[in-house]
mmCIF file of C-alpha atoms (C1' of nucleotides) in Angstrom:
data_model
loop_
_atom_site.group_PDB
_atom_site.id
_atom_site.type_symbol
_atom_site.label_atom_id
_atom_site.label_comp_id
_atom_site.label_asym_id
_atom_site.label_seq_id
_atom_site.Cartn_x
_atom_site.Cartn_y
_atom_site.Cartn_z
ATOM 1 C CA UNK A 270 81.151 120.591 62.295
ATOM 2 C CA UNK A 271 82.849 123.301 64.269
ATOM 3 C CA UNK A 272 84.396 122.876 67.628
ATOM 4 C CA UNK A 273 81.725 125.213 69.037
ATOM 5 C CA UNK A 274 78.930 123.092 67.994
ATOM 6 C CA UNK A 275 80.456 119.816 69.086
ATOM 7 C CA UNK A 276 80.806 121.475 72.456
ATOM 8 C CA UNK A 277 77.679 123.058 72.794
ATOM 9 C CA UNK A 278 75.787 120.005 71.844
ATOM 10 C CA UNK A 279 77.038 118.477 74.743
ATOM 11 C CA UNK A 280 76.331 121.662 76.983
ATOM 12 C CA UNK A 281 80.064 122.411 77.155
ATOM 13 C CA UNK A 282 81.186 125.951 76.714
ATOM 14 C CA UNK A 283 83.628 127.225 74.152
ATOM 15 C CA UNK A 284 86.256 129.143 76.339
ATOM 16 C CA UNK A 285 89.413 130.644 75.447
ATOM 17 C CA UNK A 286 91.662 127.839 76.707
ATOM 18 C CA UNK A 287 89.662 125.339 74.705
ATOM 19 C CA UNK A 288 89.861 127.377 71.490
ATOM 20 C CA UNK A 289 93.714 127.962 71.644
ATOM 21 C CA UNK A 290 94.388 124.350 72.451
ATOM 22 C CA UNK A 291 92.261 123.169 69.675
ATOM 23 C CA UNK A 292 93.986 125.795 67.219
ATOM 24 C CA UNK A 293 97.362 124.746 68.240
ATOM 25 C CA UNK A 294 96.599 121.046 67.539
ATOM 26 C CA UNK A 295 94.783 121.788 64.461
ATOM 27 C CA UNK A 296 97.736 123.793 63.051
ATOM 28 C CA UNK A 297 100.406 121.171 63.934
ATOM 29 C CA UNK A 298 101.264 118.824 61.291
ATOM 30 C CA UNK A 299 102.786 116.531 63.896
ATOM 31 C CA UNK A 300 102.233 115.014 67.289
ATOM 32 C CA UNK A 301 102.730 117.288 70.121
ATOM 33 C CA UNK A 302 103.472 116.299 73.797
ATOM 34 C CA UNK A 303 101.500 118.023 76.564
ATOM 35 C CA UNK A 304 104.514 120.130 77.376
ATOM 36 C CA UNK A 305 104.747 121.294 73.825
ATOM 37 C CA UNK A 306 101.247 122.208 73.700
ATOM 38 C CA UNK A 307 101.401 124.121 76.881
ATOM 39 C CA UNK A 308 104.298 125.901 75.750
ATOM 40 C CA UNK A 309 102.612 127.090 72.418
ATOM 41 C CA UNK A 310 99.333 127.842 74.230
ATOM 42 C CA UNK A 311 101.459 129.816 76.642
ATOM 43 C CA UNK A 312 102.997 131.837 73.855
ATOM 44 C CA UNK A 313 99.723 132.586 72.294
ATOM 45 C CA UNK A 314 98.084 133.556 75.834
ATOM 46 C CA UNK A 315 100.332 133.683 78.767
ATOM 47 C CA UNK A 316 97.121 133.839 80.777
ATOM 48 C CA UNK A 317 96.295 130.286 80.191
ATOM 49 C CA UNK A 318 97.282 127.759 82.663
ATOM 50 C CA UNK A 319 98.917 124.307 82.255
ATOM 51 C CA UNK A 320 96.068 122.638 83.956
ATOM 52 C CA UNK A 321 93.635 124.015 81.633
ATOM 53 C CA UNK A 322 95.529 122.415 79.008
ATOM 54 C CA UNK A 323 95.375 118.942 80.564
ATOM 55 C CA UNK A 324 91.686 119.524 81.167
ATOM 56 C CA UNK A 325 90.968 120.511 77.630
ATOM 57 C CA UNK A 326 93.135 117.678 76.078
ATOM 58 C CA UNK A 327 91.050 115.300 78.476
ATOM 59 C CA UNK A 328 87.793 116.813 77.304
ATOM 60 C CA UNK A 329 88.490 116.800 73.462
ATOM 61 C CA UNK A 330 89.811 113.156 73.817
ATOM 62 C CA UNK A 331 86.492 112.352 75.403
ATOM 63 C CA UNK A 332 84.800 113.982 72.526
ATOM 64 C CA UNK A 333 86.839 112.121 69.950
ATOM 65 C CA UNK A 334 88.417 115.398 68.722
ATOM 66 C CA UNK A 335 91.998 114.582 69.485
ATOM 67 C CA UNK A 336 93.824 111.155 70.108
ATOM 68 C CA UNK A 337 96.465 110.427 72.708
ATOM 69 C CA UNK A 338 99.305 108.257 71.399
ATOM 70 C CA UNK A 339 101.972 106.656 73.348
ATOM 71 C CA UNK A 340 104.411 105.681 70.718
ATOM 72 C CA UNK A 341 107.374 106.976 72.440
ATOM 73 C CA UNK A 342 108.546 107.823 76.032
ATOM 74 C CA UNK A 343 106.354 110.586 76.413
ATOM 75 C CA UNK A 344 102.676 110.638 75.168
ATOM 76 C CA UNK A 345 101.715 112.946 72.375
ATOM 77 C CA UNK A 346 98.581 114.231 70.992
ATOM 78 C CA UNK A 347 96.961 114.991 67.451
ATOM 79 C CA UNK A 348 93.662 115.688 66.030
ATOM 80 C CA UNK A 349 91.600 112.571 65.655
ATOM 81 C CA UNK A 350 91.797 110.859 62.380
ATOM 82 C CA UNK A 351 90.238 107.864 60.529
ATOM 83 C CA UNK A 352 90.102 104.616 62.528
ATOM 84 C CA UNK A 353 93.061 102.592 61.020
ATOM 85 C CA UNK A 354 96.283 104.411 61.488
ATOM 86 C CA UNK A 355 99.860 103.418 60.830
ATOM 87 C CA UNK A 356 102.382 105.275 62.625
ATOM 88 C CA UNK A 357 106.110 105.154 61.270
ATOM 89 C CA UNK A 358 108.304 106.051 63.987
ATOM 90 C CA UNK A 359 112.081 106.593 63.025
ATOM 91 C CA UNK A 360 114.270 105.118 65.737
ATOM 92 C CA UNK A 361 117.085 107.306 64.648
ATOM 93 C CA UNK A 362 115.565 110.838 64.327
ATOM 94 C CA UNK A 363 112.356 110.373 66.078
ATOM 95 C CA UNK A 364 109.897 111.726 63.341
ATOM 96 C CA UNK A 365 106.508 110.135 63.044
ATOM 97 C CA UNK A 366 104.661 109.857 59.927
ATOM 98 C CA UNK A 367 101.297 108.541 58.978
ATOM 99 C CA UNK A 368 100.985 105.819 56.333
ATOM 100 C CA UNK A 369 97.865 104.563 54.714
ATOM 101 C CA UNK A 370 97.619 100.575 54.286
ATOM 102 C CA UNK A 371 94.488 98.909 53.117
ATOM 103 C CA UNK A 372 95.929 95.720 54.704
ATOM 104 C CA UNK A 373 94.870 97.089 58.187
ATOM 105 C CA UNK A 374 91.453 96.302 57.245
ATOM 106 C CA UNK A 375 92.199 92.853 56.101
ATOM 107 C CA UNK A 376 93.844 92.544 59.627
ATOM 108 C CA UNK A 377 90.760 93.706 61.289
ATOM 109 C CA UNK A 378 88.729 91.007 59.472
ATOM 110 C CA UNK A 379 91.232 88.423 60.100
ATOM 111 C CA UNK A 380 90.989 89.259 63.937
ATOM 112 C CA UNK A 381 87.363 89.304 63.932
ATOM 113 C CA UNK A 382 87.178 86.020 62.365
ATOM 114 C CA UNK A 383 89.828 84.236 64.173
ATOM 115 C CA UNK A 384 90.173 85.705 67.622
ATOM 116 C CA UNK A 385 86.891 85.897 69.384
ATOM 117 C CA UNK A 386 87.453 89.465 69.839
ATOM 118 C CA UNK A 387 85.463 92.618 68.335
ATOM 119 C CA UNK A 388 88.155 95.125 67.019
ATOM 120 C CA UNK A 389 87.132 98.712 67.118
ATOM 121 C CA UNK A 390 90.367 100.912 66.573
ATOM 122 C CA UNK A 391 93.366 99.452 65.436
ATOM 123 C CA UNK A 392 96.674 101.114 65.813
ATOM 124 C CA UNK A 393 99.829 100.070 64.157
ATOM 125 C CA UNK A 394 103.120 101.368 65.239
ATOM 126 C CA UNK A 395 106.197 100.594 63.059
ATOM 127 C CA UNK A 396 109.659 101.281 64.257
ATOM 128 C CA UNK A 397 112.380 101.432 61.941
ATOM 129 C CA UNK A 398 114.487 103.748 59.886
ATOM 130 C CA UNK A 399 113.404 106.570 57.770
ATOM 131 C CA UNK A 400 114.802 107.457 54.347
ATOM 132 C CA UNK A 401 116.601 110.409 55.625
ATOM 133 C CA UNK A 402 118.482 108.561 58.170
ATOM 134 C CA UNK A 403 121.488 106.051 57.590
ATOM 135 C CA UNK A 404 120.771 102.473 58.206
ATOM 136 C CA UNK A 405 121.622 101.411 61.789
ATOM 137 C CA UNK A 406 125.374 100.416 61.788
ATOM 138 C CA UNK A 407 124.911 97.824 64.458
ATOM 139 C CA UNK A 408 121.567 96.337 64.062
ATOM 140 C CA UNK A 409 120.569 94.679 67.137
ATOM 141 C CA UNK B 64 120.841 81.370 76.783
ATOM 142 C CA UNK B 65 120.500 82.236 80.403
ATOM 143 C CA UNK B 66 120.164 85.493 82.003
ATOM 144 C CA UNK B 67 123.336 85.096 83.804
ATOM 145 C CA UNK B 68 125.195 84.695 80.494
ATOM 146 C CA UNK B 69 123.601 87.424 78.776
ATOM 147 C CA UNK B 70 124.581 89.749 81.724
ATOM 148 C CA UNK B 71 128.175 88.489 81.927
ATOM 149 C CA UNK B 72 128.721 88.678 78.242
ATOM 150 C CA UNK B 73 128.247 92.475 78.545
ATOM 151 C CA UNK B 74 130.072 92.758 81.821
ATOM 152 C CA UNK B 75 127.095 93.088 84.067
ATOM 153 C CA UNK B 76 126.747 91.178 87.186
ATOM 154 C CA UNK B 77 123.846 88.869 88.118
ATOM 155 C CA UNK B 78 122.459 90.356 91.305
ATOM 156 C CA UNK B 79 119.667 89.466 93.547
ATOM 157 C CA UNK B 80 117.296 92.248 92.476
ATOM 158 C CA UNK B 81 117.976 91.289 88.698
ATOM 159 C CA UNK B 82 117.205 87.731 89.322
ATOM 160 C CA UNK B 83 113.986 88.458 91.205
ATOM 161 C CA UNK B 84 112.857 90.954 88.695
ATOM 162 C CA UNK B 85 113.554 88.632 85.832
ATOM 163 C CA UNK B 86 111.748 85.720 87.657
ATOM 164 C CA UNK B 87 108.590 87.729 88.439
ATOM 165 C CA UNK B 88 108.370 88.880 84.686
ATOM 166 C CA UNK B 89 109.173 85.233 83.330
ATOM 167 C CA UNK B 90 106.681 83.628 85.615
ATOM 168 C CA UNK B 91 103.721 86.080 84.640
ATOM 169 C CA UNK B 92 101.459 85.183 81.820
ATOM 170 C CA UNK B 93 100.294 89.011 81.628
ATOM 171 C CA UNK B 94 101.818 92.318 81.323
ATOM 172 C CA UNK B 95 102.968 93.861 84.662
ATOM 173 C CA UNK B 96 103.211 97.343 85.570
ATOM 174 C CA UNK B 97 106.236 98.766 87.321
ATOM 175 C CA UNK B 98 104.261 99.001 90.524
ATOM 176 C CA UNK B 99 103.095 95.320 90.071
ATOM 177 C CA UNK B 100 106.439 94.317 89.549
ATOM 178 C CA UNK B 101 107.824 96.181 92.559
ATOM 179 C CA UNK B 102 105.012 94.872 94.673
ATOM 180 C CA UNK B 103 105.650 91.082 93.836
ATOM 181 C CA UNK B 104 109.334 91.734 93.935
ATOM 182 C CA UNK B 105 109.221 93.144 97.413
ATOM 183 C CA UNK B 106 106.820 90.231 98.402
ATOM 184 C CA UNK B 107 109.728 87.847 97.493
ATOM 185 C CA UNK B 108 112.399 89.971 98.958
ATOM 186 C CA UNK B 109 111.444 92.973 100.966
ATOM 187 C CA UNK B 110 114.922 94.140 101.007
ATOM 188 C CA UNK B 111 114.770 95.021 97.153
ATOM 189 C CA UNK B 112 114.203 98.627 96.507
ATOM 190 C CA UNK B 113 112.055 99.900 94.025
ATOM 191 C CA UNK B 114 114.543 102.018 92.432
ATOM 192 C CA UNK B 115 116.420 98.828 91.583
ATOM 193 C CA UNK B 116 113.381 97.483 90.063
ATOM 194 C CA UNK B 117 113.308 100.588 87.535
ATOM 195 C CA UNK B 118 117.005 100.289 87.016
ATOM 196 C CA UNK B 119 116.570 96.651 86.206
ATOM 197 C CA UNK B 120 113.675 97.127 83.794
ATOM 198 C CA UNK B 121 115.789 99.600 82.038
ATOM 199 C CA UNK B 122 118.728 97.291 81.650
ATOM 200 C CA UNK B 123 116.710 94.362 80.804
ATOM 201 C CA UNK B 124 115.025 96.357 78.062
ATOM 202 C CA UNK B 125 118.400 97.585 76.866
ATOM 203 C CA UNK B 126 119.243 94.048 76.400
ATOM 204 C CA UNK B 127 116.101 93.230 74.486
ATOM 205 C CA UNK B 128 115.129 90.767 77.255
ATOM 206 C CA UNK B 129 111.968 92.534 78.134
ATOM 207 C CA UNK B 130 109.760 95.043 76.522
ATOM 208 C CA UNK B 131 107.866 97.997 77.590
ATOM 209 C CA UNK B 132 104.140 98.703 76.163
ATOM 210 C CA UNK B 133 102.220 101.745 76.525
ATOM 211 C CA UNK B 134 98.997 99.943 75.661
ATOM 212 C CA UNK B 135 96.887 101.460 78.420
ATOM 213 C CA UNK B 136 97.219 104.393 80.804
ATOM 214 C CA UNK B 137 100.054 102.950 82.468
ATOM 215 C CA UNK B 138 103.025 101.298 80.848
ATOM 216 C CA UNK B 139 103.516 97.689 81.295
ATOM 217 C CA UNK B 140 106.271 95.055 80.989
ATOM 218 C CA UNK B 141 106.583 91.649 79.694
ATOM 219 C CA UNK B 142 109.532 89.281 78.402
ATOM 220 C CA UNK B 143 110.525 90.264 74.955
ATOM 221 C CA UNK B 144 108.878 88.024 72.292
ATOM 222 C CA UNK B 145 108.939 87.530 68.624
ATOM 223 C CA UNK B 146 108.890 90.740 66.536
ATOM 224 C CA UNK B 147 105.441 90.873 65.093
ATOM 225 C CA UNK B 148 102.957 91.157 67.895
ATOM 226 C CA UNK B 149 99.263 91.936 67.937
ATOM 227 C CA UNK B 150 97.942 93.147 71.303
ATOM 228 C CA UNK B 151 94.193 92.741 71.845
ATOM 229 C CA UNK B 152 92.969 95.075 74.584
ATOM 230 C CA UNK B 153 89.432 94.804 75.790
ATOM 231 C CA UNK B 154 88.003 98.289 76.257
ATOM 232 C CA UNK B 155 85.603 96.816 78.813
ATOM 233 C CA UNK B 156 87.725 94.650 81.206
ATOM 234 C CA UNK B 157 91.042 95.820 80.124
ATOM 235 C CA UNK B 158 92.476 92.219 79.527
ATOM 236 C CA UNK B 159 95.355 92.215 77.108
ATOM 237 C CA UNK B 160 96.020 89.154 75.048
ATOM 238 C CA UNK B 161 98.358 88.254 72.335
ATOM 239 C CA UNK B 162 97.280 87.230 68.823
ATOM 240 C CA UNK B 163 99.278 85.752 66.003
ATOM 241 C CA UNK B 164 98.728 86.900 62.507
ATOM 242 C CA UNK B 165 100.624 86.125 59.451
ATOM 243 C CA UNK B 166 99.165 89.320 57.947
ATOM 244 C CA UNK B 167 101.553 91.373 59.934
ATOM 245 C CA UNK B 168 104.664 90.253 57.886
ATOM 246 C CA UNK B 169 102.364 91.050 54.631
ATOM 247 C CA UNK B 170 102.067 94.591 56.233
ATOM 248 C CA UNK B 171 105.676 94.800 56.906
ATOM 249 C CA UNK B 172 106.406 93.946 53.388
ATOM 250 C CA UNK B 173 103.847 96.598 52.026
ATOM 251 C CA UNK B 174 105.561 99.293 54.248
ATOM 252 C CA UNK B 175 108.911 98.270 53.013
ATOM 253 C CA UNK B 176 107.843 98.624 49.555
ATOM 254 C CA UNK B 177 105.741 101.767 49.722
ATOM 255 C CA UNK B 178 106.740 103.954 52.473
ATOM 256 C CA UNK B 179 110.317 104.832 51.886
ATOM 257 C CA UNK B 180 110.922 103.359 55.476
ATOM 258 C CA UNK B 181 112.788 100.407 56.774
ATOM 259 C CA UNK B 182 110.523 98.603 59.134
ATOM 260 C CA UNK B 183 112.162 96.659 62.212
ATOM 261 C CA UNK B 184 109.762 96.189 64.973
ATOM 262 C CA UNK B 185 105.842 96.273 64.295
ATOM 263 C CA UNK B 186 103.413 96.587 66.989
ATOM 264 C CA UNK B 187 99.743 96.102 66.329
ATOM 265 C CA UNK B 188 97.289 97.351 69.190
ATOM 266 C CA UNK B 189 93.699 96.436 68.588
ATOM 267 C CA UNK B 190 91.099 97.861 71.034
ATOM 268 C CA UNK B 191 87.780 96.200 71.120
ATOM 269 C CA UNK B 192 85.607 93.890 73.117
ATOM 270 C CA UNK B 193 86.673 90.483 74.122
ATOM 271 C CA UNK B 194 84.521 87.530 74.038
ATOM 272 C CA UNK B 195 83.772 87.460 77.921
ATOM 273 C CA UNK B 196 82.471 91.197 77.767
ATOM 274 C CA UNK B 197 79.013 92.286 76.436
ATOM 275 C CA UNK B 198 79.158 94.438 73.424
ATOM 276 C CA UNK B 199 79.139 98.105 74.082
ATOM 277 C CA UNK B 200 75.538 99.356 74.421
ATOM 278 C CA UNK B 201 76.338 102.802 73.126
ATOM 279 C CA UNK B 202 78.787 102.376 70.460
ATOM 280 C CA UNK B 203 80.419 105.717 69.999
ATOM 281 C "C1'" DC C 283 71.942 135.273 86.596
ATOM 282 C "C1'" DT C 284 73.254 130.355 86.567
ATOM 283 C "C1'" DT C 285 76.438 127.057 86.472
ATOM 284 C "C1'" DG C 286 80.563 125.545 83.771
ATOM 285 C "C1'" DT C 287 85.447 126.720 83.735
ATOM 286 C "C1'" DT C 288 89.572 128.746 84.956
ATOM 287 C "C1'" DG C 289 93.799 129.994 87.530
ATOM 288 C "C1'" DC C 290 96.472 129.009 91.278
ATOM 289 C "C1'" DA C 291 99.004 126.672 94.277
ATOM 290 C "C1'" DA C 292 99.452 122.466 96.567
ATOM 291 C "C1'" DA C 293 99.089 117.440 96.285
ATOM 292 C "C1'" DA C 294 99.780 112.966 93.918
ATOM 293 C "C1'" DA C 295 101.767 109.818 91.176
ATOM 294 C "C1'" DA C 296 105.657 107.946 88.709
ATOM 295 C "C1'" DT C 297 110.345 108.028 87.783
ATOM 296 C "C1'" DT C 298 115.177 109.342 88.533
ATOM 297 C "C1'" DT C 299 119.377 110.641 90.777
ATOM 298 C "C1'" DG C 300 123.626 111.280 94.131
ATOM 299 C "C1'" DC C 301 126.188 108.989 97.075
ATOM 300 C "C1'" DA C 302 128.071 105.998 100.600
ATOM 301 C "C1'" DA C 303 127.801 101.213 101.796
ATOM 302 C "C1'" DC C 304 127.685 96.739 99.773
ATOM 303 C "C1'" DG C 305 128.766 92.386 97.388
ATOM 304 C "C1'" DC C 306 129.686 89.646 92.660
ATOM 305 C "C1'" DG C 307 133.251 87.958 90.172
ATOM 306 C "C1'" DC D 42 140.077 93.382 96.518
ATOM 307 C "C1'" DG D 43 137.885 96.505 92.795
ATOM 308 C "C1'" DC D 44 134.266 98.193 90.555
ATOM 309 C "C1'" DG D 45 129.558 97.434 89.205
ATOM 310 C "C1'" DT D 46 125.275 97.699 92.026
ATOM 311 C "C1'" DT D 47 122.235 98.759 95.671
ATOM 312 C "C1'" DG D 48 119.346 101.059 99.080
ATOM 313 C "C1'" DC D 49 117.789 105.268 100.650
ATOM 314 C "C1'" DA D 50 116.174 109.496 100.640
ATOM 315 C "C1'" DA D 51 115.716 113.641 98.315
ATOM 316 C "C1'" DA D 52 114.776 115.638 93.731
ATOM 317 C "C1'" DT D 53 112.615 115.520 89.321
ATOM 318 C "C1'" DT D 54 108.898 115.351 86.264
ATOM 319 C "C1'" DT D 55 104.313 114.805 84.878
ATOM 320 C "C1'" DT D 56 99.609 115.190 85.872
ATOM 321 C "C1'" DT D 57 95.629 115.909 88.933
ATOM 322 C "C1'" DT D 58 92.751 118.262 92.291
ATOM 323 C "C1'" DG D 59 90.399 121.613 95.630
ATOM 324 C "C1'" DC D 60 88.311 125.952 95.464
ATOM 325 C "C1'" DA D 61 87.238 130.854 95.360
ATOM 326 C "C1'" DA D 62 86.923 133.921 91.552
ATOM 327 C "C1'" DC D 63 85.592 134.407 86.781
ATOM 328 C "C1'" DA D 64 82.933 134.411 82.571
ATOM 329 C "C1'" DA D 65 79.827 132.064 78.791
ATOM 330 C "C1'" DG D 66 75.228 131.620 77.319
#
DNA sequence: CTTGTTGCAAAAAATTTGCAACGCG
DNA sequence: CGCGTTGCAAATTTTTTGCAACAAG
């Protein structure tokens, strides 16, 4: 379903700021901070204000079209993806990757069974060192 | 090892702000936001400034004595605990609990094996509904 | 046309910093 | 006593909000 349809379905309008923010997010293959999004949006249309970027991100998140992550210092945004997500964050270079793992579903089952808790979304964040980076010389 | 020793070992001093912040964190059985910590610290000693609270949190985090979580809107702090941690966050009442799960270690092994990535800390955040809260009437 | 949205500028909220005074070791 | 730390106030940084003008449907 298209962005426009999703919006219209809920009586929201497809405006230029919304289209551009969505394009920027869709075209990026990595997480972007609000500042980066605002910058790129502004590059594409200097007339679009930062506050519209924030308002759009909030709206798209509400519609489950984008997802906010707080993996690092600043929070970042990306198009929403399947429920179980593993984020691999390199402590050295900061790169963030996704990783599929069937085990997450096992985890969900275990929690549902043992924790008196009904899981909906599971987020896994793994800090570590990626292949490109040297192993930490002084492991803490 | 005591706080004082850990500090002294690295040529830091045990000061009143540091002691009180540490006490507040140690005595709490839940995550606290910086504002909550500052408030409680101030209650115990009105002379301690907010900026000292922030500086202390940064130092204690550096020493791996406390840990910052960004599970919800605002980031929260808690004494550092074992590596693999599962946080259960209730979408309804906001309560945060810890949960042990051996599966996390399986996950670590799988990532190490398949992802070209050396995991150090693994954080699992599970959103959902806790036993005390009604199931969401309109599941999204 | 009607009403949701925007741009702008100002406000809020959250955190950081410079610096002289202070106090731990 | 010396140097790491603090309190304070001001500066940053990040996000939010009120409101008149604007534009999507």
